[in-house]
mmCIF file of C-alpha atoms in Angstrom:
data_model
loop_
_atom_site.group_PDB
_atom_site.id
_atom_site.type_symbol
_atom_site.label_atom_id
_atom_site.label_comp_id
_atom_site.label_asym_id
_atom_site.label_seq_id
_atom_site.Cartn_x
_atom_site.Cartn_y
_atom_site.Cartn_z
ATOM 1 C CA UNK B 1 -29.001 -7.263 -4.675
ATOM 2 C CA UNK B 2 -26.331 -5.287 -2.102
ATOM 3 C CA UNK B 3 -25.472 -2.094 -2.650
ATOM 4 C CA UNK B 4 -22.133 -0.059 -1.462
ATOM 5 C CA UNK B 5 -21.845 3.010 0.358
ATOM 6 C CA UNK B 6 -21.325 5.364 -3.049
ATOM 7 C CA UNK B 7 -23.913 3.373 -5.114
ATOM 8 C CA UNK B 8 -23.633 0.999 -7.487
ATOM 9 C CA UNK B 9 -23.244 -3.093 -6.688
ATOM 10 C CA UNK B 10 -21.185 -4.348 -4.172
ATOM 11 C CA UNK B 11 -18.196 -5.486 -5.869
ATOM 12 C CA UNK B 12 -12.967 -6.057 -4.993
ATOM 13 C CA UNK B 13 -9.941 -5.789 -6.304
ATOM 14 C CA UNK B 14 -9.911 -3.898 -9.145
ATOM 15 C CA UNK B 15 -5.986 -3.069 -8.877
ATOM 16 C CA UNK B 16 -4.702 -4.506 -12.346
ATOM 17 C CA UNK B 17 -7.261 -4.806 -16.060
ATOM 18 C CA UNK B 18 -9.277 -7.660 -16.708
ATOM 19 C CA UNK B 19 -8.094 -10.253 -19.288
ATOM 20 C CA UNK B 20 -10.214 -12.421 -20.959
ATOM 21 C CA UNK B 21 -13.052 -14.310 -19.661
ATOM 22 C CA UNK B 22 -11.868 -18.033 -18.518
ATOM 23 C CA UNK B 23 -13.701 -21.029 -17.454
ATOM 24 C CA UNK B 24 -13.707 -21.392 -13.967
ATOM 25 C CA UNK B 25 -10.429 -22.590 -12.702
ATOM 26 C CA UNK B 26 -10.962 -25.883 -10.341
ATOM 27 C CA UNK B 27 -9.500 -23.803 -7.506
ATOM 28 C CA UNK B 28 -11.969 -21.527 -7.993
ATOM 29 C CA UNK B 29 -14.882 -23.958 -8.106
ATOM 30 C CA UNK B 30 -13.360 -25.499 -4.780
ATOM 31 C CA UNK B 31 -12.945 -22.397 -3.419
ATOM 32 C CA UNK B 32 -16.786 -21.341 -3.749
ATOM 33 C CA UNK B 33 -17.917 -24.683 -2.957
ATOM 34 C CA UNK B 34 -15.886 -24.564 0.315
ATOM 35 C CA UNK B 35 -17.011 -21.034 0.916
ATOM 36 C CA UNK B 36 -20.686 -21.179 -0.362
ATOM 37 C CA UNK B 37 -21.892 -25.051 -0.219
ATOM 38 C CA UNK B 38 -21.982 -24.640 -3.696
ATOM 39 C CA UNK B 39 -20.448 -23.324 -6.853
ATOM 40 C CA UNK B 40 -22.998 -24.335 -9.197
ATOM 41 C CA UNK B 41 -24.466 -20.345 -9.956
ATOM 42 C CA UNK B 42 -20.973 -19.528 -11.338
ATOM 43 C CA UNK B 43 -22.192 -16.947 -14.295
ATOM 44 C CA UNK B 44 -18.899 -15.799 -15.532
ATOM 45 C CA UNK B 45 -15.125 -15.480 -14.278
ATOM 46 C CA UNK B 46 -12.788 -12.628 -15.576
ATOM 47 C CA UNK B 47 -9.113 -13.422 -14.166
ATOM 48 C CA UNK B 48 -7.254 -10.240 -12.634
ATOM 49 C CA UNK B 49 -3.833 -9.223 -13.650
ATOM 50 C CA UNK B 50 -2.189 -8.603 -9.681
ATOM 51 C CA UNK B 51 1.048 -9.405 -8.362
ATOM 52 C CA UNK B 52 1.376 -11.275 -5.498
ATOM 53 C CA UNK B 53 -1.768 -12.906 -5.963
ATOM 54 C CA UNK B 54 -3.927 -15.014 -8.250
ATOM 55 C CA UNK B 55 -7.109 -13.200 -8.578
ATOM 56 C CA UNK B 56 -10.662 -13.516 -10.391
ATOM 57 C CA UNK B 57 -13.576 -11.836 -10.851
ATOM 58 C CA UNK B 58 -16.220 -13.945 -10.473
ATOM 59 C CA UNK B 59 -20.205 -13.501 -11.170
ATOM 60 C CA UNK B 60 -22.426 -15.202 -8.967
ATOM 61 C CA UNK B 61 -26.038 -15.337 -9.851
ATOM 62 C CA UNK B 62 -26.977 -11.457 -8.988
ATOM 63 C CA UNK B 63 -23.476 -10.472 -7.379
ATOM 64 C CA UNK B 64 -20.109 -10.190 -8.042
ATOM 65 C CA UNK B 65 -16.818 -11.490 -5.940
ATOM 66 C CA UNK B 66 -13.579 -11.300 -5.587
ATOM 67 C CA UNK B 67 -11.436 -14.925 -5.468
ATOM 68 C CA UNK B 68 -8.130 -14.817 -4.467
ATOM 69 C CA UNK B 69 -5.151 -16.919 -3.618
ATOM 70 C CA UNK B 70 -1.279 -16.376 -2.832
ATOM 71 C CA UNK B 71 0.286 -16.765 -5.347
ATOM 72 C CA UNK B 72 3.990 -17.450 -3.995
ATOM 73 C CA UNK B 73 4.709 -19.082 -0.793
ATOM 74 C CA UNK B 74 6.597 -16.509 0.895
ATOM 75 C CA UNK B 75 3.040 -14.506 0.763
ATOM 76 C CA UNK B 76 1.446 -17.041 2.475
ATOM 77 C CA UNK B 77 1.574 -15.600 6.012
ATOM 78 C CA UNK B 78 0.625 -11.892 4.305
ATOM 79 C CA UNK B 79 -2.146 -13.422 2.992
ATOM 80 C CA UNK B 80 -3.594 -15.048 5.994
ATOM 81 C CA UNK B 81 -3.337 -11.689 7.859
ATOM 82 C CA UNK B 82 -5.338 -10.072 5.109
ATOM 83 C CA UNK B 83 -9.017 -11.083 5.819
ATOM 84 C CA UNK B 84 -8.390 -10.427 9.343
ATOM 85 C CA UNK B 85 -7.048 -7.016 9.235
ATOM 86 C CA UNK B 86 -9.571 -6.000 6.334
ATOM 87 C CA UNK B 87 -12.339 -7.234 8.891
ATOM 88 C CA UNK B 88 -10.669 -5.166 12.028
ATOM 89 C CA UNK B 89 -10.396 -1.950 9.635
ATOM 90 C CA UNK B 90 -14.164 -2.074 8.578
ATOM 91 C CA UNK B 91 -15.265 -2.585 11.903
ATOM 92 C CA UNK B 92 -13.310 -0.126 13.464
ATOM 93 C CA UNK B 93 -13.389 2.798 10.961
ATOM 94 C CA UNK B 94 -15.496 3.695 7.568
ATOM 95 C CA UNK B 95 -12.875 3.325 5.334
ATOM 96 C CA UNK B 96 -14.522 1.562 1.701
ATOM 97 C CA UNK B 97 -12.536 -1.649 2.334
ATOM 98 C CA UNK B 98 -14.145 -4.532 0.815
ATOM 99 C CA UNK B 99 -16.239 -6.501 2.811
ATOM 100 C CA UNK B 100 -14.511 -10.364 3.488
ATOM 101 C CA UNK B 101 -17.300 -13.046 2.751
ATOM 102 C CA UNK B 102 -15.265 -16.097 3.156
ATOM 103 C CA UNK B 103 -11.832 -17.065 3.828
ATOM 104 C CA UNK B 104 -9.778 -19.911 4.425
ATOM 105 C CA UNK B 105 -6.179 -19.192 4.942
ATOM 106 C CA UNK B 106 -4.701 -22.298 6.613
ATOM 107 C CA UNK B 107 -6.004 -25.093 4.002
ATOM 108 C CA UNK B 108 -4.661 -26.739 1.244
ATOM 109 C CA UNK B 109 -4.812 -24.199 -1.001
ATOM 110 C CA UNK B 110 -5.513 -20.849 0.876
ATOM 111 C CA UNK B 111 -8.624 -18.599 0.050
ATOM 112 C CA UNK B 112 -10.566 -15.562 0.312
ATOM 113 C CA UNK B 113 -13.808 -14.346 -1.168
ATOM 114 C CA UNK B 114 -14.719 -10.457 -0.993
ATOM 115 C CA UNK B 115 -16.914 -8.327 -2.619
ATOM 116 C CA UNK B 116 -16.213 -6.808 -5.751
ATOM 117 C CA UNK B 117 -15.769 -2.917 -6.134
ATOM 118 C CA UNK B 118 -16.869 -1.723 -9.256
ATOM 119 C CA UNK B 119 -14.347 0.892 -10.339
ATOM 120 C CA UNK B 120 -11.255 0.993 -11.498
ATOM 121 C CA UNK B 121 -7.694 1.776 -9.531
ATOM 122 C CA UNK B 122 -5.756 4.833 -9.882
ATOM 123 C CA UNK B 123 -2.582 3.471 -11.426
ATOM 124 C CA UNK B 124 -1.688 5.387 -14.542
ATOM 125 C CA UNK B 125 -5.089 7.228 -14.544
ATOM 126 C CA UNK B 126 -3.953 9.626 -12.080
ATOM 127 C CA UNK B 127 -1.603 11.446 -13.939
ATOM 128 C CA UNK B 128 -4.105 12.079 -17.000
ATOM 129 C CA UNK B 129 -6.670 13.318 -14.606
ATOM 130 C CA UNK B 130 -7.473 17.367 -14.550
ATOM 131 C CA UNK B 131 -5.691 19.160 -11.841
ATOM 132 C CA UNK B 132 -8.451 19.748 -10.487
ATOM 133 C CA UNK B 133 -9.503 16.279 -10.156
ATOM 134 C CA UNK B 134 -5.887 15.307 -9.150
ATOM 135 C CA UNK B 135 -6.296 17.872 -6.084
ATOM 136 C CA UNK B 136 -9.318 16.293 -4.943
ATOM 137 C CA UNK B 137 -7.920 13.094 -5.020
ATOM 138 C CA UNK B 138 -5.428 13.514 -2.994
ATOM 139 C CA UNK B 139 -7.286 15.770 -0.688
ATOM 140 C CA UNK B 140 -9.909 12.981 -0.560
ATOM 141 C CA UNK B 141 -7.323 9.873 -0.112
ATOM 142 C CA UNK B 142 -5.476 11.942 2.563
ATOM 143 C CA UNK B 143 -8.647 11.744 4.789
ATOM 144 C CA UNK B 144 -8.857 7.856 4.500
ATOM 145 C CA UNK B 145 -5.464 7.458 5.766
ATOM 146 C CA UNK B 146 -5.653 9.727 8.458
ATOM 147 C CA UNK B 147 -9.038 8.104 9.368
ATOM 148 C CA UNK B 148 -7.061 4.582 9.339
ATOM 149 C CA UNK B 149 -4.508 5.836 11.873
ATOM 150 C CA UNK B 150 -6.780 7.421 14.029
ATOM 151 C CA UNK B 151 -9.199 4.171 13.938
ATOM 152 C CA UNK B 152 -6.648 1.201 14.147
ATOM 153 C CA UNK B 153 -4.308 1.289 16.875
ATOM 154 C CA UNK B 154 -1.758 -1.003 18.507
ATOM 155 C CA UNK B 155 0.354 -0.705 21.578
ATOM 156 C CA UNK B 156 3.607 -1.522 19.675
ATOM 157 C CA UNK B 157 5.287 -1.471 16.599
ATOM 158 C CA UNK B 158 6.183 -4.468 14.394
ATOM 159 C CA UNK B 159 5.030 -6.944 11.825
ATOM 160 C CA UNK B 160 0.826 -7.735 11.947
ATOM 161 C CA UNK B 161 0.396 -11.355 12.127
ATOM 162 C CA UNK B 162 -3.005 -12.915 12.371
ATOM 163 C CA UNK B 163 -4.042 -15.233 15.605
ATOM 164 C CA UNK B 164 -6.825 -16.898 15.709
ATOM 165 C CA UNK B 165 -8.899 -14.347 14.032
ATOM 166 C CA UNK B 166 -7.497 -11.402 15.412
ATOM 167 C CA UNK B 167 -4.656 -9.049 14.264
ATOM 168 C CA UNK B 168 -1.621 -9.265 16.889
ATOM 169 C CA UNK B 169 2.072 -7.542 16.797
ATOM 170 C CA UNK B 170 4.864 -9.960 16.948
ATOM 171 C CA UNK B 171 7.265 -9.222 17.878
ATOM 172 C CA UNK B 172 6.112 -5.962 19.979
ATOM 173 C CA UNK B 173 9.145 -3.218 18.929
ATOM 174 C CA UNK B 174 9.510 0.509 19.633
ATOM 175 C CA UNK B 175 9.266 2.423 16.347
ATOM 176 C CA UNK B 176 12.835 3.230 15.517
ATOM 177 C CA UNK B 177 13.829 -0.419 16.963
ATOM 178 C CA UNK B 178 11.186 -1.346 14.027
ATOM 179 C CA UNK B 179 12.145 0.204 11.584
ATOM 180 C CA UNK B 180 15.909 -0.741 11.967
ATOM 181 C CA UNK B 181 15.230 -3.871 11.471
ATOM 182 C CA UNK B 182 13.380 -3.491 8.113
ATOM 183 C CA UNK B 183 16.687 -1.465 6.855
ATOM 184 C CA UNK B 184 18.571 -4.525 8.079
ATOM 185 C CA UNK B 185 16.435 -6.719 5.763
ATOM 186 C CA UNK B 186 16.195 -4.296 3.385
ATOM 187 C CA UNK B 187 20.049 -4.225 3.080
ATOM 188 C CA UNK B 188 20.436 -7.866 2.801
ATOM 189 C CA UNK B 189 18.208 -7.799 -0.458
ATOM 190 C CA UNK B 190 19.254 -4.992 -2.327
ATOM 191 C CA UNK B 191 19.635 -5.636 -5.821
ATOM 192 C CA UNK B 192 23.178 -6.171 -5.936
ATOM 193 C CA UNK B 193 23.344 -5.983 -9.800
ATOM 194 C CA UNK B 194 22.289 -2.175 -10.009
ATOM 195 C CA UNK B 195 23.273 -0.770 -6.389
ATOM 196 C CA UNK B 196 25.643 -2.853 -4.888
ATOM 197 C CA UNK B 197 27.768 0.500 -4.462
ATOM 198 C CA UNK B 198 24.789 2.061 -2.398
ATOM 199 C CA UNK B 199 25.079 -0.427 0.467
ATOM 200 C CA UNK B 200 27.474 1.672 2.687
ATOM 201 C CA UNK B 201 25.596 5.010 2.100
ATOM 202 C CA UNK B 202 22.393 3.194 3.441
ATOM 203 C CA UNK B 203 24.103 2.128 5.996
ATOM 204 C CA UNK B 204 25.458 5.145 7.028
ATOM 205 C CA UNK B 205 22.702 7.313 6.543
ATOM 206 C CA UNK B 206 19.949 5.324 8.011
ATOM 207 C CA UNK B 207 20.285 4.600 12.052
ATOM 208 C CA UNK B 208 16.757 4.756 13.355
ATOM 209 C CA UNK B 209 17.695 4.615 16.947
ATOM 210 C CA UNK B 210 20.132 7.498 16.531
ATOM 211 C CA UNK B 211 17.894 9.887 14.379
ATOM 212 C CA UNK B 212 14.619 9.355 15.432
ATOM 213 C CA UNK B 213 14.037 10.815 18.975
ATOM 214 C CA UNK B 214 10.140 10.888 18.385
ATOM 215 C CA UNK B 215 8.291 8.229 20.057
ATOM 216 C CA UNK B 216 4.766 7.828 18.201
ATOM 217 C CA UNK B 217 1.724 6.063 19.382
ATOM 218 C CA UNK B 218 1.623 3.162 16.871
ATOM 219 C CA UNK B 219 -1.024 2.760 14.263
ATOM 220 C CA UNK B 220 -1.973 0.462 11.393
ATOM 221 C CA UNK B 221 -0.053 1.709 8.526
ATOM 222 C CA UNK B 222 -1.116 0.201 5.032
ATOM 223 C CA UNK B 223 2.380 0.475 4.001
ATOM 224 C CA UNK B 224 1.497 0.063 0.361
ATOM 225 C CA UNK B 225 -0.461 3.507 0.045
ATOM 226 C CA UNK B 226 -0.308 3.483 -3.700
ATOM 227 C CA UNK B 227 -2.455 4.646 -6.623
ATOM 228 C CA UNK B 228 -2.265 0.874 -7.521
ATOM 229 C CA UNK B 229 -4.328 0.430 -4.266
ATOM 230 C CA UNK B 230 -6.897 3.128 -4.461
ATOM 231 C CA UNK B 231 -10.440 2.583 -6.200
ATOM 232 C CA UNK B 232 -11.992 5.662 -7.258
ATOM 233 C CA UNK B 233 -14.729 6.698 -9.000
ATOM 234 C CA UNK B 234 -14.729 10.487 -10.548
ATOM 235 C CA UNK B 235 -13.037 12.477 -7.138
ATOM 236 C CA UNK B 236 -14.115 9.752 -4.829
ATOM 237 C CA UNK B 237 -12.038 7.231 -2.971
ATOM 238 C CA UNK B 238 -14.178 4.193 -2.926
ATOM 239 C CA UNK B 239 -11.992 1.158 -2.250
ATOM 240 C CA UNK B 240 -8.509 0.835 -0.246
ATOM 241 C CA UNK B 241 -7.367 -2.515 -1.263
ATOM 242 C CA UNK B 242 -4.287 -5.012 -0.787
ATOM 243 C CA UNK B 243 -4.028 -5.127 3.033
ATOM 244 C CA UNK B 244 -1.207 -7.744 3.016
ATOM 245 C CA UNK B 245 1.946 -5.582 3.828
ATOM 246 C CA UNK B 246 0.503 -3.770 6.627
ATOM 247 C CA UNK B 247 2.164 -2.944 9.750
ATOM 248 C CA UNK B 248 1.992 -0.976 13.067
ATOM 249 C CA UNK B 249 4.119 1.644 13.156
ATOM 250 C CA UNK B 250 4.500 5.452 13.092
ATOM 251 C CA UNK B 251 1.432 7.283 10.870
ATOM 252 C CA UNK B 252 3.930 9.920 9.513
ATOM 253 C CA UNK B 253 5.903 6.803 7.747
ATOM 254 C CA UNK B 254 2.821 5.943 5.792
ATOM 255 C CA UNK B 255 1.741 9.370 4.803
ATOM 256 C CA UNK B 256 4.793 10.225 3.241
ATOM 257 C CA UNK B 257 5.157 7.259 1.499
ATOM 258 C CA UNK B 258 1.780 7.833 0.235
ATOM 259 C CA UNK B 259 3.233 11.836 -1.184
ATOM 260 C CA UNK B 260 6.006 9.501 -2.879
ATOM 261 C CA UNK B 261 3.849 7.111 -4.350
ATOM 262 C CA UNK B 262 1.485 10.000 -5.805
ATOM 263 C CA UNK B 263 3.718 12.641 -6.747
ATOM 264 C CA UNK B 264 6.866 10.705 -7.226
ATOM 265 C CA UNK B 265 5.385 7.831 -9.257
ATOM 266 C CA UNK B 266 2.333 9.396 -11.101
ATOM 267 C CA UNK B 267 3.549 12.952 -11.623
ATOM 268 C CA UNK B 268 6.853 14.038 -14.025
ATOM 269 C CA UNK B 269 6.419 17.760 -13.717
ATOM 270 C CA UNK B 270 8.021 18.805 -10.727
ATOM 271 C CA UNK B 271 6.313 22.158 -10.639
ATOM 272 C CA UNK B 272 3.032 19.973 -10.803
ATOM 273 C CA UNK B 273 4.392 18.086 -7.559
ATOM 274 C CA UNK B 274 4.650 21.364 -6.137
ATOM 275 C CA UNK B 275 1.742 22.362 -6.697
ATOM 276 C CA UNK B 276 0.074 18.935 -5.785
ATOM 277 C CA UNK B 277 1.953 18.489 -2.592
ATOM 278 C CA UNK B 278 -0.299 20.938 -0.087
ATOM 279 C CA UNK B 279 -3.389 18.741 -1.203
ATOM 280 C CA UNK B 280 -1.506 15.314 0.321
ATOM 281 C CA UNK B 281 -1.406 17.366 3.572
ATOM 282 C CA UNK B 282 -4.493 19.704 3.566
ATOM 283 C CA UNK B 283 -6.886 16.349 3.397
ATOM 284 C CA UNK B 284 -4.758 14.234 6.001
ATOM 285 C CA UNK B 285 -4.666 17.205 8.615
ATOM 286 C CA UNK B 286 -8.718 17.565 8.718
ATOM 287 C CA UNK B 287 -8.546 14.370 10.014
ATOM 288 C CA UNK B 288 -5.129 13.783 11.796
ATOM 289 C CA UNK B 289 -2.001 15.199 12.952
ATOM 290 C CA UNK B 290 1.789 16.673 12.201
ATOM 291 C CA UNK B 291 3.985 16.489 15.205
ATOM 292 C CA UNK B 292 6.524 18.899 15.377
ATOM 293 C CA UNK B 293 10.060 18.530 13.507
ATOM 294 C CA UNK B 294 8.048 16.273 10.614
ATOM 295 C CA UNK B 295 10.154 18.042 7.697
ATOM 296 C CA UNK B 296 13.036 16.288 9.440
ATOM 297 C CA UNK B 297 11.781 12.660 9.605
ATOM 298 C CA UNK B 298 10.125 12.870 5.723
ATOM 299 C CA UNK B 299 13.915 13.328 5.060
ATOM 300 C CA UNK B 300 15.029 10.263 6.611
ATOM 301 C CA UNK B 301 11.929 8.376 5.715
ATOM 302 C CA UNK B 302 12.847 9.228 2.120
ATOM 303 C CA UNK B 303 15.890 7.689 2.100
ATOM 304 C CA UNK B 304 14.353 4.480 3.589
ATOM 305 C CA UNK B 305 12.017 4.342 0.649
ATOM 306 C CA UNK B 306 14.775 4.588 -1.500
ATOM 307 C CA UNK B 307 16.476 1.512 -0.160
ATOM 308 C CA UNK B 308 12.927 -0.094 -0.231
ATOM 309 C CA UNK B 309 12.621 0.868 -4.081
ATOM 310 C CA UNK B 310 15.603 -0.259 -4.850
ATOM 311 C CA UNK B 311 15.688 -3.671 -2.638
ATOM 312 C CA UNK B 312 12.515 -4.450 -4.499
ATOM 313 C CA UNK B 313 13.659 -3.005 -8.235
ATOM 314 C CA UNK B 314 13.386 -6.578 -10.214
ATOM 315 C CA UNK B 315 9.524 -6.960 -9.189
ATOM 316 C CA UNK B 316 8.053 -3.916 -10.486
ATOM 317 C CA UNK B 317 10.371 -1.542 -12.887
ATOM 318 C CA UNK B 318 9.190 -2.943 -15.872
ATOM 319 C CA UNK B 319 12.144 -4.564 -18.352
ATOM 320 C CA UNK B 320 14.295 -3.278 -21.178
ATOM 321 C CA UNK B 321 15.738 0.521 -21.526
ATOM 322 C CA UNK B 322 13.105 1.233 -19.157
ATOM 323 C CA UNK B 323 14.851 -0.394 -16.133
ATOM 324 C CA UNK B 324 17.868 1.186 -17.303
ATOM 325 C CA UNK B 325 16.001 4.914 -16.934
ATOM 326 C CA UNK B 326 14.486 4.051 -13.441
ATOM 327 C CA UNK B 327 18.125 3.369 -12.028
ATOM 328 C CA UNK B 328 19.083 6.556 -13.487
ATOM 329 C CA UNK B 329 16.445 8.509 -11.766
ATOM 330 C CA UNK B 330 16.561 6.325 -8.358
ATOM 331 C CA UNK B 331 19.979 7.551 -8.067
ATOM 332 C CA UNK B 332 19.673 10.938 -8.514
ATOM 333 C CA UNK B 333 16.370 11.491 -6.734
ATOM 334 C CA UNK B 334 18.614 9.181 -3.625
ATOM 335 C CA UNK B 335 21.426 12.081 -3.886
ATOM 336 C CA UNK B 336 18.692 14.682 -3.718
ATOM 337 C CA UNK B 337 17.385 13.176 -0.430
ATOM 338 C CA UNK B 338 21.035 12.632 0.634
ATOM 339 C CA UNK B 339 21.573 16.545 0.242
ATOM 340 C CA UNK B 340 18.319 17.319 2.120
ATOM 341 C CA UNK B 341 19.091 14.840 4.674
ATOM 342 C CA UNK B 342 22.351 16.266 5.442
ATOM 343 C CA UNK B 343 20.917 19.726 5.702
ATOM 344 C CA UNK B 344 18.743 19.161 8.248
ATOM 345 C CA UNK B 345 21.376 16.980 10.431
ATOM 346 C CA UNK B 346 23.559 20.433 9.904
ATOM 347 C CA UNK B 347 20.484 22.421 10.987
ATOM 348 C CA UNK B 348 19.960 23.883 8.339
ATOM 349 C CA UNK B 349 16.531 24.614 6.320
ATOM 350 C CA UNK B 350 16.586 22.838 2.863
ATOM 351 C CA UNK B 351 15.527 24.513 -0.445
ATOM 352 C CA UNK B 352 12.849 22.950 -2.637
ATOM 353 C CA UNK B 353 10.880 19.865 -1.767
ATOM 354 C CA UNK B 354 11.916 17.423 -4.834
#
């Protein structure tokens, strides 16, 4: 039986809750037979709820694996990237990335098979952890993210593509130019039923090529470094999953998004957010650096995050009254973010963090 560096059985993608045991779907059986020559030793299958993938935990004799398929056609290109990028990160860093056991991303039914990490993700759990554990988890996650940025670098910013078995950047852009293309796309996809009136606000505020004077070294950005994609035991990060949205760009964007995903996404109390925020940066700075002017760029990126969140609102916001509350919250946060950005543009130092 293979053993993971953190101990326990090698096992992936606990990015969600297990559903009841099911009979092996035909697609799972076909993928295992294609990958290993046989699917006769399947002892049990559990379906994992997920977002962009249909994902199954499969017990195979003495080991457990995860078999994943793209759920929607629009995700197939990202799905094809994922195993190649996971192998690259595994090769260039010591990040706890699940090992890719087999993949066929260009067949009639694309799939990949990965080892299963026997640990839950932090979605919903982080907020319930003791404060000391929260601080330790943030520092551990910061160290992991800094190692990714230091270990996987590219010559330009832009979307990551799979070319053969390698990962390339295509098209190759500067970071401000790439962020501009993202902003333009997000504006076209903005949730018109709830945020149409904010289009002009975003168009005025988000001009990356005029605002961002920095020319950073392009690195691999996970681009969804969030509680649901980090697996943890105690205060240790033992798995980083869901690599399909990764891009090449400015490390600070990933870092500030990590801060937002944990502190704004999981912690309601502003005082607690202020208490925990130094731990986000403490862990990262053990292995990475922040260039002068990062606070100003952070303010700019926060407005960009709001646009990205409003653009994909229908995918993550739940339903019913919860959606109305989230709309109100997003609008209030955006107003604060715009005020902070305006202060920086005027050469003033904003007060407060949130």
